[in-house]
GROMACS .gro file of C-alpha atoms in nm:
model
  297
    1UNK     CA    1   0.000   0.000   0.000
    2UNK     CA    2   0.133   0.351  -0.081
    3UNK     CA    3   0.271   0.560   0.206
    4UNK     CA    4  -0.015   0.744   0.373
    5UNK     CA    5   0.164   1.051   0.502
    6UNK     CA    6   0.508   1.180   0.399
    7UNK     CA    7   0.537   1.326   0.751
    8UNK     CA    8   0.913   1.301   0.787
    9UNK     CA    9   0.979   1.464   0.450
   10UNK     CA   10   0.746   1.751   0.536
   11UNK     CA   11   0.918   1.799   0.872
   12UNK     CA   12   1.265   1.790   0.713
   13UNK     CA   13   1.149   2.053   0.465
   14UNK     CA   14   1.035   2.275   0.753
   15UNK     CA   15   1.375   2.234   0.923
   16UNK     CA   16   1.539   2.337   0.593
   17UNK     CA   17   1.328   2.652   0.588
   18UNK     CA   18   1.425   2.742   0.944
   19UNK     CA   19   1.798   2.698   0.882
   20UNK     CA   20   1.793   2.874   0.546
   21UNK     CA   21   1.596   3.175   0.671
   22UNK     CA   22   1.817   3.217   0.977
   23UNK     CA   23   2.139   3.211   0.773
   24UNK     CA   24   2.010   3.446   0.505
   25UNK     CA   25   1.864   3.691   0.757
   26UNK     CA   26   2.207   3.723   0.918
   27UNK     CA   27   2.389   3.766   0.585
   28UNK     CA   28   2.139   4.022   0.451
   29UNK     CA   29   2.129   4.219   0.774
   30UNK     CA   30   2.509   4.253   0.798
   31UNK     CA   31   2.547   4.332   0.427
   32UNK     CA   32   2.262   4.584   0.432
   33UNK     CA   33   2.399   4.764   0.737
   34UNK     CA   34   2.755   4.800   0.612
   35UNK     CA   35   2.650   4.841   0.248
   36UNK     CA   36   2.403   5.128   0.310
   37UNK     CA   37   2.114   4.932   0.159
   38UNK     CA   38   1.787   4.989   0.340
   39UNK     CA   39   1.611   4.756   0.099
   40UNK     CA   40   1.850   4.479   0.203
   41UNK     CA   41   1.790   4.556   0.572
   42UNK     CA   42   1.415   4.539   0.507
   43UNK     CA   43   1.479   4.208   0.332
   44UNK     CA   44   1.663   4.084   0.643
   45UNK     CA   45   1.366   4.183   0.861
   46UNK     CA   46   1.137   3.970   0.647
   47UNK     CA   47   1.375   3.675   0.665
   48UNK     CA   48   1.384   3.709   1.045
   49UNK     CA   49   1.006   3.688   1.051
   50UNK     CA   50   1.031   3.389   0.819
   51UNK     CA   51   1.233   3.202   1.081
   52UNK     CA   52   0.949   3.228   1.333
   53UNK     CA   53   0.685   3.143   1.074
   54UNK     CA   54   0.882   2.834   0.967
   55UNK     CA   55   0.902   2.724   1.330
   56UNK     CA   56   0.523   2.756   1.351
   57UNK     CA   57   0.486   2.555   1.030
   58UNK     CA   58   0.699   2.279   1.180
   59UNK     CA   59   0.485   2.280   1.495
   60UNK     CA   60   0.168   2.272   1.284
   61UNK     CA   61   0.288   1.976   1.079
   62UNK     CA   62   0.385   1.780   1.389
   63UNK     CA   63   0.055   1.853   1.563
   64UNK     CA   64  -0.162   1.795   1.253
   65UNK     CA   65  -0.007   1.451   1.205
   66UNK     CA   66  -0.114   1.325   1.546
   67UNK     CA   67  -0.347   1.026   1.513
   68UNK     CA   68  -0.721   1.058   1.592
   69UNK     CA   69  -0.816   1.024   1.958
   70UNK     CA   70  -1.133   1.023   2.166
   71UNK     CA   71  -1.165   1.400   2.161
   72UNK     CA   72  -1.055   1.439   1.797
   73UNK     CA   73  -1.208   1.150   1.597
   74UNK     CA   74  -1.123   1.326   1.269
   75UNK     CA   75  -0.762   1.380   1.372
   76UNK     CA   76  -0.577   1.705   1.437
   77UNK     CA   77  -0.539   1.821   1.076
   78UNK     CA   78  -0.728   2.146   1.119
   79UNK     CA   79  -0.426   2.280   1.307
   80UNK     CA   80  -0.262   2.319   0.964
   81UNK     CA   81  -0.484   2.596   0.821
   82UNK     CA   82  -0.477   2.770   1.161
   83UNK     CA   83  -0.098   2.779   1.139
   84UNK     CA   84  -0.134   2.904   0.781
   85UNK     CA   85  -0.336   3.199   0.915
   86UNK     CA   86  -0.051   3.282   1.153
   87UNK     CA   87   0.204   3.257   0.871
   88UNK     CA   88  -0.009   3.493   0.661
   89UNK     CA   89  -0.013   3.727   0.961
   90UNK     CA   90   0.367   3.725   0.959
   91UNK     CA   91   0.363   3.804   0.588
   92UNK     CA   92   0.128   4.099   0.642
   93UNK     CA   93   0.336   4.222   0.936
   94UNK     CA   94   0.657   4.192   0.732
   95UNK     CA   95   0.504   4.381   0.439
   96UNK     CA   96   0.380   4.654   0.673
   97UNK     CA   97   0.720   4.696   0.839
   98UNK     CA   98   0.896   4.703   0.503
   99UNK     CA   99   0.650   4.963   0.367
  100UNK     CA  100   0.687   5.182   0.676
  101UNK     CA  101   1.068   5.166   0.676
  102UNK     CA  102   1.078   5.231   0.302
  103UNK     CA  103   0.866   5.546   0.333
  104UNK     CA  104   1.079   5.670   0.622
  105UNK     CA  105   1.400   5.609   0.425
  106UNK     CA  106   1.261   5.780   0.115
  107UNK     CA  107   1.202   6.091   0.328
  108UNK     CA  108   1.548   6.071   0.487
  109UNK     CA  109   1.859   6.147   0.275
  110UNK     CA  110   2.118   5.870   0.288
  111UNK     CA  111   2.420   5.734   0.105
  112UNK     CA  112   2.387   5.520  -0.206
  113UNK     CA  113   2.423   5.143  -0.152
  114UNK     CA  114   2.762   4.979  -0.201
  115UNK     CA  115   2.811   4.782  -0.526
  116UNK     CA  116   2.896   4.458  -0.347
  117UNK     CA  117   2.541   4.442  -0.211
  118UNK     CA  118   2.434   4.334  -0.561
  119UNK     CA  119   2.650   4.021  -0.537
  120UNK     CA  120   2.485   3.922  -0.207
  121UNK     CA  121   2.140   3.993  -0.346
  122UNK     CA  122   2.203   3.783  -0.656
  123UNK     CA  123   2.298   3.489  -0.437
  124UNK     CA  124   1.995   3.542  -0.213
  125UNK     CA  125   1.756   3.550  -0.510
  126UNK     CA  126   1.890   3.222  -0.645
  127UNK     CA  127   1.889   3.047  -0.306
  128UNK     CA  128   1.541   3.168  -0.217
  129UNK     CA  129   1.398   3.052  -0.546
  130UNK     CA  130   1.560   2.711  -0.491
  131UNK     CA  131   1.407   2.698  -0.141
  132UNK     CA  132   1.070   2.795  -0.286
  133UNK     CA  133   1.077   2.513  -0.540
  134UNK     CA  134   1.186   2.254  -0.281
  135UNK     CA  135   0.924   2.353  -0.023
  136UNK     CA  136   0.647   2.406  -0.279
  137UNK     CA  137   0.715   2.065  -0.434
  138UNK     CA  138   0.689   1.901  -0.092
  139UNK     CA  139   0.369   2.095  -0.014
  140UNK     CA  140   0.209   1.946  -0.326
  141UNK     CA  141   0.318   1.594  -0.232
  142UNK     CA  142   0.198   1.626   0.126
  143UNK     CA  143  -0.109   1.846   0.054
  144UNK     CA  144   0.014   2.079   0.328
  145UNK     CA  145  -0.136   2.430   0.324
  146UNK     CA  146   0.113   2.557   0.583
  147UNK     CA  147   0.410   2.431   0.378
  148UNK     CA  148   0.260   2.605   0.075
  149UNK     CA  149   0.244   2.926   0.278
  150UNK     CA  150   0.604   2.874   0.387
  151UNK     CA  151   0.705   2.818   0.024
  152UNK     CA  152   0.551   3.151  -0.070
  153UNK     CA  153   0.741   3.308   0.216
  154UNK     CA  154   1.057   3.203   0.033
  155UNK     CA  155   0.930   3.337  -0.297
  156UNK     CA  156   0.819   3.666  -0.141
  157UNK     CA  157   1.171   3.694  -0.001
  158UNK     CA  158   1.309   3.631  -0.350
  159UNK     CA  159   1.076   3.899  -0.488
  160UNK     CA  160   1.185   4.147  -0.221
  161UNK     CA  161   1.548   4.074  -0.300
  162UNK     CA  162   1.486   4.111  -0.672
  163UNK     CA  163   1.322   4.450  -0.617
  164UNK     CA  164   1.617   4.553  -0.402
  165UNK     CA  165   1.858   4.436  -0.673
  166UNK     CA  166   1.678   4.648  -0.932
  167UNK     CA  167   1.660   4.949  -0.700
  168UNK     CA  168   2.027   4.936  -0.603
  169UNK     CA  169   2.125   4.892  -0.968
  170UNK     CA  170   1.931   5.207  -1.058
  171UNK     CA  171   2.093   5.399  -0.770
  172UNK     CA  172   2.442   5.292  -0.876
  173UNK     CA  173   2.390   5.348  -1.250
  174UNK     CA  174   2.226   5.692  -1.229
  175UNK     CA  175   2.424   5.819  -0.930
  176UNK     CA  176   2.338   6.117  -0.705
  177UNK     CA  177   1.966   6.185  -0.674
  178UNK     CA  178   1.871   5.819  -0.710
  179UNK     CA  179   1.986   5.699  -0.365
  180UNK     CA  180   1.628   5.612  -0.269
  181UNK     CA  181   1.569   5.382  -0.565
  182UNK     CA  182   1.618   5.073  -0.350
  183UNK     CA  183   1.367   5.213  -0.096
  184UNK     CA  184   1.106   5.253  -0.369
  185UNK     CA  185   1.184   4.899  -0.476
  186UNK     CA  186   1.127   4.773  -0.122
  187UNK     CA  187   0.797   4.961  -0.109
  188UNK     CA  188   0.684   4.792  -0.430
  189UNK     CA  189   0.791   4.455  -0.291
  190UNK     CA  190   0.573   4.506   0.017
  191UNK     CA  191   0.268   4.539  -0.208
  192UNK     CA  192   0.358   4.216  -0.389
  193UNK     CA  193   0.395   4.037  -0.054
  194UNK     CA  194   0.051   4.154   0.060
  195UNK     CA  195  -0.106   4.023  -0.259
  196UNK     CA  196   0.061   3.685  -0.217
  197UNK     CA  197  -0.059   3.675   0.145
  198UNK     CA  198  -0.417   3.692   0.019
  199UNK     CA  199  -0.353   3.413  -0.232
  200UNK     CA  200  -0.228   3.191   0.052
  201UNK     CA  201  -0.509   3.287   0.291
  202UNK     CA  202  -0.795   3.212   0.053
  203UNK     CA  203  -0.756   2.831   0.020
  204UNK     CA  204  -0.679   2.794   0.393
  205UNK     CA  205  -1.002   2.977   0.472
  206UNK     CA  206  -1.186   2.747   0.232
  207UNK     CA  207  -1.039   2.448   0.415
  208UNK     CA  208  -1.168   2.572   0.750
  209UNK     CA  209  -1.513   2.640   0.599
  210UNK     CA  210  -1.529   2.298   0.426
  211UNK     CA  211  -1.563   2.451   0.080
  212UNK     CA  212  -1.586   2.209  -0.211
  213UNK     CA  213  -1.254   2.298  -0.373
  214UNK     CA  214  -1.137   1.954  -0.482
  215UNK     CA  215  -1.304   1.881  -0.815
  216UNK     CA  216  -1.004   1.686  -0.948
  217UNK     CA  217  -1.007   1.455  -0.645
  218UNK     CA  218  -1.385   1.405  -0.675
  219UNK     CA  219  -1.342   1.304  -1.038
  220UNK     CA  220  -1.075   1.048  -0.943
  221UNK     CA  221  -1.304   0.907  -0.674
  222UNK     CA  222  -1.595   0.868  -0.916
  223UNK     CA  223  -1.372   0.706  -1.180
  224UNK     CA  224  -1.228   0.455  -0.933
  225UNK     CA  225  -1.572   0.382  -0.787
  226UNK     CA  226  -1.698   0.279  -1.129
  227UNK     CA  227  -1.439   0.000  -1.138
  228UNK     CA  228  -1.570  -0.167  -0.819
  229UNK     CA  229  -1.793  -0.466  -0.879
  230UNK     CA  230  -2.150  -0.395  -0.771
  231UNK     CA  231  -2.124  -0.016  -0.790
  232UNK     CA  232  -2.349   0.106  -1.071
  233UNK     CA  233  -2.291   0.477  -1.023
  234UNK     CA  234  -2.210   0.742  -0.764
  235UNK     CA  235  -2.425   1.026  -0.644
  236UNK     CA  236  -2.314   1.276  -0.380
  237UNK     CA  237  -1.942   1.306  -0.318
  238UNK     CA  238  -1.829   1.551  -0.054
  239UNK     CA  239  -1.461   1.608   0.031
  240UNK     CA  240  -1.323   1.777   0.342
  241UNK     CA  241  -0.955   1.856   0.383
  242UNK     CA  242  -0.807   1.808   0.729
  243UNK     CA  243  -0.440   1.900   0.733
  244UNK     CA  244  -0.259   1.688   0.476
  245UNK     CA  245  -0.539   1.435   0.428
  246UNK     CA  246  -0.897   1.424   0.307
  247UNK     CA  247  -1.223   1.281   0.445
  248UNK     CA  248  -1.479   1.169   0.188
  249UNK     CA  249  -1.857   1.119   0.212
  250UNK     CA  250  -1.970   0.917  -0.090
  251UNK     CA  251  -2.312   0.790  -0.201
  252UNK     CA  252  -2.281   0.472  -0.411
  253UNK     CA  253  -2.570   0.340  -0.622
  254UNK     CA  254  -2.617  -0.038  -0.626
  255UNK     CA  255  -2.879  -0.290  -0.741
  256UNK     CA  256  -3.194  -0.234  -0.533
  257UNK     CA  257  -3.266  -0.610  -0.515
  258UNK     CA  258  -2.951  -0.717  -0.330
  259UNK     CA  259  -2.946  -0.791   0.044
  260UNK     CA  260  -2.827  -0.556   0.315
  261UNK     CA  261  -2.526  -0.783   0.368
  262UNK     CA  262  -2.435  -0.764   0.000
  263UNK     CA  263  -2.465  -0.385   0.003
  264UNK     CA  264  -2.247  -0.373   0.315
  265UNK     CA  265  -1.987  -0.590   0.139
  266UNK     CA  266  -1.985  -0.363  -0.167
  267UNK     CA  267  -1.937  -0.054   0.052
  268UNK     CA  268  -1.629  -0.213   0.210
  269UNK     CA  269  -1.489  -0.310  -0.131
  270UNK     CA  270  -1.540   0.048  -0.247
  271UNK     CA  271  -1.378   0.201   0.060
  272UNK     CA  272  -1.080  -0.034   0.042
  273UNK     CA  273  -1.032   0.043  -0.328
  274UNK     CA  274  -1.034   0.420  -0.273
  275UNK     CA  275  -0.811   0.409   0.034
  276UNK     CA  276  -0.557   0.193  -0.150
  277UNK     CA  277  -0.548   0.392  -0.474
  278UNK     CA  278  -0.562   0.737  -0.313
  279UNK     CA  279  -0.321   0.741  -0.016
  280UNK     CA  280  -0.411   1.102   0.062
  281UNK     CA  281  -0.752   0.986   0.189
  282UNK     CA  282  -0.775   0.949   0.568
  283UNK     CA  283  -1.124   0.798   0.563
  284UNK     CA  284  -1.416   0.726   0.330
  285UNK     CA  285  -1.775   0.704   0.453
  286UNK     CA  286  -1.987   0.515   0.198
  287UNK     CA  287  -2.365   0.546   0.191
  288UNK     CA  288  -2.545   0.286  -0.020
  289UNK     CA  289  -2.829   0.405  -0.246
  290UNK     CA  290  -3.065   0.170  -0.437
  291UNK     CA  291  -3.083   0.195  -0.814
  292UNK     CA  292  -3.433   0.344  -0.867
  293UNK     CA  293  -3.454   0.185  -1.209
  294UNK     CA  294  -3.492  -0.161  -1.050
  295UNK     CA  295  -3.747  -0.060  -0.786
  296UNK     CA  296  -4.101  -0.185  -0.838
  297UNK     CA  297  -4.355   0.090  -0.886
   0.00000   0.00000   0.00000
């Protein structure tokens, strides 16, 4: 049977985020301070916030993967979108701090950034995009909303660094009078971060509200159900996401003339088939419906 939950891989990915954000925050902060780049300092502030958000993601993954118990028969998966909300809060806070600092620096004359800050920024952009791809890939495999949010934290950091790179380049190329170009770049980056925060928040909110957002999964369930002997069709199919797994309520249509025991047997065959073929499913509740065509009028 396929592995149900790639828990360890998701946790290792979270540890990678923590270590990467801590190292880059230190490098960017030191370089920004000595290199007169306020955009790079703002970038370091965001990376510092990323460290704490990644720690929360790790906690959320560990807690969400706890098995069901008497008080939580559906498991602890809903901790995941709650952690995602906190991560989004960090993104909003980071964007707000960056915007505020950028406006203050635009109004305050200061020296142009040092050229070597571009080398550091180029490395940061590449590393952050690599981190984004690693974490985002794992979020897709594990169906983790908090890992997806953490992945976008990396990309937002890459975007902020890219804006800083452009701003510093403008300041260095055009010289006196353009010292605030990197501050304007940081201000623009804060707007991009806020927009991405909304994109992350929306699906997590849908998860909490049990929105039907999983049409592709529903289609797979219906297709697999049709291959089970005794299942003539499917009717209602509701999917709820809890952390990195899904709970399914499925109505299966069977011959109206069979016995209760036969219908019970078919429901178990159907559940076993779905659970085996779709390892992301935590549970399937099958309701048997009679085929009206065979009912006597």
